[in-house]
CSV table of C-alpha atoms in Angstrom, one decimal:
chain,number,residue,atom,x,y,z
A,957,MET,CA,69.0,-32.6,12.1
A,958,PRO,CA,69.7,-29.1,10.8
A,959,THR,CA,70.8,-28.7,7.2
A,960,TRP,CA,74.0,-26.9,8.2
A,961,LEU,CA,75.0,-29.7,10.5
A,962,ILE,CA,74.6,-32.2,7.7
A,963,VAL,CA,76.7,-30.0,5.4
A,964,VAL,CA,79.4,-29.8,8.1
A,965,ILE,CA,79.5,-33.6,8.5
A,966,VAL,CA,79.7,-34.2,4.8
A,967,VAL,CA,82.5,-31.6,4.5
A,968,VAL,CA,84.4,-33.2,7.3
A,969,ALA,CA,83.9,-36.7,5.9
A,970,VAL,CA,85.2,-35.6,2.5
A,971,ALA,CA,88.2,-33.9,4.1
A,972,VAL,CA,89.1,-37.0,6.1
A,973,LEU,CA,88.6,-39.3,3.0
A,974,GLY,CA,90.8,-36.9,1.0
A,975,ALA,CA,93.5,-37.0,3.7
A,976,VAL,CA,93.4,-40.8,3.8
A,977,ILE,CA,93.7,-41.0,0.1
A,978,TRP,CA,96.6,-38.6,0.1
A,979,LEU,CA,98.4,-40.5,2.8
A,980,VAL,CA,97.9,-43.8,1.0
A,981,THR,CA,99.1,-42.3,-2.3
A,982,GLN,CA,102.2,-40.8,-0.6
A,983,GLU,CA,103.0,-44.2,1.0
A,984,MET,CA,102.6,-46.0,-2.3
A,985,GLN,CA,104.9,-43.4,-3.9
A,986,ARG,CA,107.5,-43.8,-1.2
A,987,LYS,CA,107.5,-47.6,-1.5
A,988,ARG,CA,107.7,-47.4,-5.3
A,989,LEU,CA,110.6,-44.9,-5.2
A,990,GLN,CA,112.4,-46.9,-2.5
A,991,GLN,CA,112.1,-50.1,-4.4
A,992,ARG,CA,113.4,-48.5,-7.6
A,993,PHE,CA,116.2,-46.4,-6.2
A,994,GLY,CA,117.3,-48.7,-3.4
A,995,PRO,CA,120.1,-47.2,-1.3
A,996,GLU,CA,120.0,-44.1,-3.4
A,997,TYR,CA,116.6,-43.3,-1.9
A,998,ASP,CA,118.0,-43.3,1.6
A,999,ARG,CA,121.0,-41.3,0.5
A,1000,THR,CA,118.7,-38.6,-1.1
A,1001,VAL,CA,116.5,-38.5,2.0
A,1002,GLU,CA,119.6,-37.8,4.1
A,1003,GLU,CA,120.7,-35.0,1.7
A,1004,LYS,CA,117.3,-33.3,1.6
A,1005,ASP,CA,115.4,-31.5,4.3
A,1006,SER,CA,112.6,-34.1,4.4
A,1007,PRO,CA,111.4,-37.3,2.8
A,1008,ARG,CA,108.9,-35.4,0.7
A,1009,ALA,CA,111.7,-33.2,-0.7
A,1010,ALA,CA,113.7,-36.4,-1.5
A,1011,GLN,CA,110.7,-37.9,-3.2
A,1012,ARG,CA,110.2,-34.8,-5.3
A,1013,GLU,CA,113.9,-35.0,-6.3
A,1014,LEU,CA,113.7,-38.6,-7.3
A,1015,ALA,CA,110.4,-38.1,-9.2
A,1016,GLU,CA,112.1,-35.3,-11.1
A,1017,ARG,CA,115.0,-37.6,-12.0
A,1018,GLU,CA,112.4,-40.1,-13.4
A,1019,ARG,CA,110.7,-37.3,-15.4
A,1020,ARG,CA,114.1,-36.2,-16.9
A,1021,HIS,CA,115.1,-39.8,-17.7
A,1022,LYS,CA,111.9,-40.3,-19.7
A,1023,GLU,CA,113.0,-37.5,-22.0
A,1024,LEU,CA,116.4,-39.1,-22.7
A,1025,ASP,CA,116.9,-41.3,-25.7
A,1026,ILE,CA,118.4,-44.2,-23.9
A,1027,ARG,CA,119.2,-47.0,-26.3
A,1028,PRO,CA,120.7,-50.5,-26.0
A,1029,LEU,CA,124.1,-51.4,-27.6
A,1030,SER,CA,124.4,-53.4,-30.7
A,1031,ALA,CA,126.2,-56.7,-30.5
A,1032,SER,CA,129.2,-55.3,-32.4
A,1033,ALA,CA,129.4,-52.3,-30.1
A,1034,ARG,CA,129.2,-54.6,-27.0
A,1035,GLU,CA,132.0,-56.7,-28.3
A,1036,ARG,CA,134.1,-53.6,-29.1
A,1037,TYR,CA,133.7,-52.2,-25.6
A,1038,THR,CA,134.5,-55.6,-24.1
A,1039,ARG,CA,137.8,-55.7,-26.0
A,1040,GLU,CA,138.6,-52.1,-25.1
A,1041,TRP,CA,138.0,-52.9,-21.4
A,1042,ALA,CA,140.2,-55.9,-21.6
A,1043,GLN,CA,143.0,-53.7,-23.0
A,1044,VAL,CA,142.6,-51.2,-20.2
A,1045,GLN,CA,142.6,-53.9,-17.6
A,1046,GLU,CA,145.8,-55.4,-19.0
A,1047,LYS,CA,147.4,-52.0,-19.0
A,1048,PHE,CA,146.8,-51.8,-15.2
A,1049,VAL,CA,149.7,-54.2,-14.7
A,1050,ASP,CA,152.4,-51.7,-15.8
A,1051,HIS,CA,150.5,-48.4,-15.5
A,1052,PRO,CA,147.8,-48.6,-12.8
A,1053,SER,CA,147.2,-44.9,-12.5
A,1054,SER,CA,146.8,-44.4,-16.2
A,1055,ALA,CA,144.6,-47.5,-16.5
A,1056,VAL,CA,142.2,-46.1,-13.9
A,1057,THR,CA,142.0,-42.8,-15.8
A,1058,GLU,CA,141.3,-44.7,-19.1
A,1059,ALA,CA,138.7,-46.8,-17.3
A,1060,ASP,CA,136.8,-43.7,-16.3
A,1061,GLN,CA,137.0,-42.3,-19.8
A,1062,LEU,CA,135.8,-45.6,-21.3
A,1063,LEU,CA,132.9,-45.7,-19.0
A,1064,VAL,CA,131.9,-42.1,-19.9
A,1065,ALA,CA,132.2,-43.0,-23.6
A,1066,LEU,CA,129.9,-46.0,-23.0
A,1067,MET,CA,127.4,-43.7,-21.2
A,1068,SER,CA,127.4,-41.4,-24.2
A,1069,GLU,CA,126.8,-44.2,-26.7
A,1070,ARG,CA,123.9,-45.4,-24.6
A,1071,GLY,CA,122.3,-41.9,-24.8
A,1072,TYR,CA,123.2,-40.6,-21.3
A,1073,PRO,CA,124.3,-36.9,-21.1
A,1074,THR,CA,127.9,-36.6,-19.9
A,1075,GLU,CA,128.2,-32.9,-19.2
A,1076,GLY,CA,129.0,-33.3,-15.5
A,1077,TYR,CA,129.7,-35.9,-12.9
A,1078,GLU,CA,126.8,-35.0,-10.6
A,1079,GLN,CA,124.3,-35.0,-13.5
A,1080,GLN,CA,125.7,-38.4,-14.6
A,1081,LEU,CA,124.9,-39.8,-11.1
A,1082,SER,CA,121.4,-38.3,-11.3
A,1083,ASP,CA,120.7,-39.8,-14.7
A,1084,LEU,CA,122.2,-43.2,-13.9
A,1085,SER,CA,120.3,-43.5,-10.6
A,1086,VAL,CA,117.0,-44.2,-12.4
A,1087,ARG,CA,118.0,-47.5,-14.0
A,1088,HIS,CA,121.4,-48.2,-12.5
A,1089,ALA,CA,121.0,-47.3,-8.8
A,1090,LYS,CA,122.4,-50.6,-7.6
A,1091,THR,CA,125.9,-49.9,-8.9
A,1092,LEU,CA,125.9,-46.1,-8.3
A,1093,GLU,CA,128.0,-46.4,-5.1
A,1094,HIS,CA,130.6,-48.3,-7.1
A,1095,TYR,CA,130.8,-45.3,-9.5
A,1096,ARG,CA,131.2,-42.9,-6.6
A,1097,ALA,CA,134.0,-44.9,-5.0
A,1098,ALA,CA,135.9,-45.4,-8.3
A,1099,HIS,CA,135.5,-41.7,-9.2
A,1100,ALA,CA,136.8,-40.6,-5.8
A,1101,THR,CA,139.9,-42.7,-6.2
A,1102,GLN,CA,140.4,-41.6,-9.8
A,1103,HIS,CA,140.1,-37.9,-8.7
A,1104,GLU,CA,143.0,-38.4,-6.2
A,1105,ARG,CA,144.9,-41.1,-8.1
A,1106,SER,CA,148.3,-39.5,-7.6
A,1107,GLY,CA,148.2,-40.2,-3.9
A,1108,ALA,CA,146.4,-43.6,-4.1
A,1109,SER,CA,148.1,-46.9,-3.4
A,1110,THR,CA,148.2,-49.7,-5.9
A,1111,GLU,CA,145.7,-51.6,-3.9
A,1112,GLU,CA,143.3,-48.6,-3.9
A,1113,LEU,CA,143.7,-48.2,-7.7
A,1114,ARG,CA,143.0,-51.9,-8.1
A,1115,ASP,CA,139.8,-51.5,-6.0
A,1116,ALA,CA,138.9,-48.6,-8.3
A,1117,MET,CA,139.3,-50.8,-11.3
A,1118,VAL,CA,136.9,-53.3,-9.8
A,1119,HIS,CA,134.3,-50.6,-9.0
A,1120,TYR,CA,134.6,-49.3,-12.6
A,1121,ARG,CA,134.2,-52.8,-14.0
A,1122,THR,CA,131.0,-53.3,-12.0
A,1123,VAL,CA,129.4,-50.1,-13.4
A,1124,PHE,CA,130.8,-50.9,-16.8
A,1125,GLU,CA,129.2,-54.3,-17.0
A,1126,ASP,CA,125.9,-53.0,-15.6
A,1127,LEU,CA,125.8,-50.4,-18.4
A,1128,LEU,CA,127.0,-52.9,-21.0
A,1129,THR,CA,124.1,-55.3,-20.3
A,1130,ASP,CA,121.6,-52.6,-19.2
A,1131,GLY,CA,121.4,-54.3,-15.8
A,1132,SER,CA,119.8,-57.4,-17.4
A,1133,ASP,CA,122.0,-59.7,-15.4
A,1134,GLY,CA,121.4,-58.0,-12.1
A,1135,ALA,CA,124.9,-56.6,-12.1
A,1136,ASP,CA,125.0,-55.6,-8.4
A,1137,ARG,CA,128.4,-57.2,-8.3
A,1138,THR,CA,128.6,-57.9,-4.6
A,1139,ASP,CA,131.0,-60.6,-5.5
A,1140,SER,CA,133.6,-58.0,-6.2
A,1141,ALA,CA,136.3,-60.6,-5.2
A,1142,HIS,CA,135.5,-62.2,-8.6
A,1143,SER,CA,136.4,-58.9,-10.4
A,1144,THR,CA,139.5,-58.5,-8.2
A,1145,ASP,CA,140.6,-62.0,-9.2
A,1146,ASP,CA,140.3,-60.9,-12.9
A,1147,VAL,CA,142.5,-57.9,-12.3
A,1148,ARG,CA,145.0,-60.0,-10.4
A,1149,ARG,CA,144.9,-62.8,-13.1
A,1150,ASP,CA,145.9,-60.2,-15.7
A,1151,GLU,CA,148.9,-59.2,-13.4
A,1152,ASP,CA,149.9,-62.9,-13.0
A,1153,HIS,CA,149.6,-63.5,-16.7
A,1154,HIS,CA,151.8,-60.5,-17.4
A,1155,ASP,CA,154.4,-61.8,-14.9
A,1156,ARG,CA,154.4,-65.3,-16.4
A,1157,ARG,CA,154.8,-63.8,-19.8
A,1158,ASN,CA,157.9,-62.0,-18.6
A,1159,GLY,CA,159.3,-65.1,-16.9
A,1160,HIS,CA,158.2,-64.6,-13.3
A,1161,ASP,CA,156.0,-66.7,-11.1
A,1162,HIS,CA,154.7,-65.2,-7.9
A,1163,THR,CA,153.3,-68.4,-6.6
A,1164,ASN,CA,156.6,-69.8,-5.6
A,1165,GLY,CA,159.0,-66.9,-5.8
A,1166,HIS,CA,161.1,-68.5,-8.7
A,1167,ASP,CA,161.2,-67.5,-12.3
A,1168,HIS,CA,160.4,-69.9,-15.1
A,1169,SER,CA,164.1,-70.3,-16.1
A,1170,GLU,CA,164.8,-72.0,-12.8
A,1171,ARG,CA,161.7,-74.1,-13.1
A,1172,ALA,CA,162.8,-75.1,-16.6
A,1173,GLU,CA,166.2,-76.3,-15.2
A,1174,HIS,CA,164.4,-78.5,-12.7
A,1175,GLU,CA,162.1,-79.9,-15.4
A,1176,SER,CA,165.1,-80.6,-17.7
A,1177,ALA,CA,166.9,-82.5,-15.0
A,1178,ALA,CA,163.9,-84.6,-14.2
A,1179,HIS,CA,163.4,-85.2,-17.9
A,1180,ASP,CA,167.0,-86.5,-18.3
A,1181,SER,CA,166.6,-88.7,-15.3
A,1182,THR,CA,163.4,-90.2,-16.7
A,1183,GLU,CA,165.0,-90.8,-20.1
A,1184,HIS,CA,167.9,-92.6,-18.4
A,1185,ASP,CA,165.5,-94.9,-16.6
A,1186,ARG,CA,163.6,-95.5,-19.9
A,1187,GLU,CA,166.9,-96.4,-21.7
A,1188,HIS,CA,167.7,-98.9,-18.9
A,1189,VAL,CA,164.3,-100.5,-19.2
A,1190,ARG,CA,164.6,-100.6,-23.0
A,1191,GLY,CA,168.0,-102.2,-22.7
A,1192,ASP,CA,166.5,-105.0,-20.5
A,1193,LYS,CA,163.8,-105.6,-23.0
A,1194,VAL,CA,166.3,-105.9,-25.9
A,1195,ARG,CA,168.4,-108.4,-24.0
A,1196,ASP,CA,165.2,-110.4,-23.3
A,1197,ARG,CA,164.3,-110.5,-27.0
A,1198,ASP,CA,167.9,-111.7,-27.8
A,1199,GLY,CA,167.6,-114.5,-25.3
A,1200,VAL,CA,169.9,-112.9,-22.8
A,1201,LEU,CA,168.5,-112.6,-19.4
A,1202,PRO,CA,169.2,-109.6,-17.2
A,1203,GLU,CA,171.6,-110.3,-14.4
A,1204,ARG,CA,168.9,-110.2,-11.7
A,1205,GLU,CA,166.9,-112.9,-13.5
A,1206,ALA,CA,170.0,-115.0,-14.4
A,1207,ALA,CA,171.0,-115.0,-10.7
A,1208,ALA,CA,167.6,-116.3,-9.8
A,1209,GLN,CA,167.8,-119.4,-12.1
A,1210,PRO,CA,168.8,-122.8,-10.4
A,1211,ARG,CA,172.3,-124.0,-11.2
A,1212,THR,CA,173.0,-127.6,-12.4
A,1213,GLU,CA,176.6,-128.8,-12.6
A,1214,TRP,CA,177.7,-130.8,-15.6
A,1215,ASN,CA,178.8,-134.3,-14.4
A,1216,GLY,CA,179.9,-135.7,-17.7
A,1217,GLY,CA,176.6,-137.1,-18.7
A,1218,ARG,CA,176.0,-139.0,-15.4
C-alpha cells in the first residue's frame, strides 16, 4: 500500500474520530445545560437562532455566575425577611396594588443581600436562571402583573403575590427545599387566610355572610337557654336532697289510703 494512501486513511480516521468526540461532547453539554436550566433551556433555544447559540448563551450565564459573590443568608436575616414578607402579605388585604409593589421591592432587596446584581430586570433573570431556573417563570408572571398593576384585577394581583412568594421562598432557602411551588394553591390559601383573618378581626365572617355580632347574639341566647335548663336540673337535685321528690317521681309512687289502722 502506498505511503500516501496510508496517510490519507490516518487523516480521515482522525477526522472522523474528532467529529465523533465533538458530537458526543456537544450532546453531553446539551444534556447538562438542559438538566440545569430546565424550561429556561427550551425558552432560550426558542429565542436564539440555533441550539448552539442557546448553549453559548447559557454557558456564558454560568461563567458570569461563577464570578458573583453569592452568599447564603444568616439565620437572623432569614427571620427578618420572613417577618417583612408577612407584613407585606397582610397589607394585601386593604391595599393589594401597593402590596404587590412592595413584594417586588422586597424580593429585589433579598437578591441584593444574597449577592445578586439588581441593575436591571433582564439581567436579574439571567443571573437567577443559573441556580433558580425552576421559579423563573413565576418571577416573569409576577413582574408582568406588577408592571401593569393599575389595570389588574384583585384576583390577578393575588396571583402575582403567590408568584412572588414562590420566588421569595426559593431565594430565602437557596432552593434547598426544591421550591418549585407547583402547589401554588397552598400559597393562595395563605393569602386568602390573611384576608379572612383581617375580616374576622373587623367583625365579618365570609363563610356564612353574617358578622360576629349576630353570631354572638345567637350564642348568648343559646347560653341563656342552657343555663335555664341547668337551673331546673339543679332545683330537682336540691329537692331530692331535702327529701322532696319532684312531681314526676311523686306521681309514680303507689298510693295507700289510711284506713284508721286497719
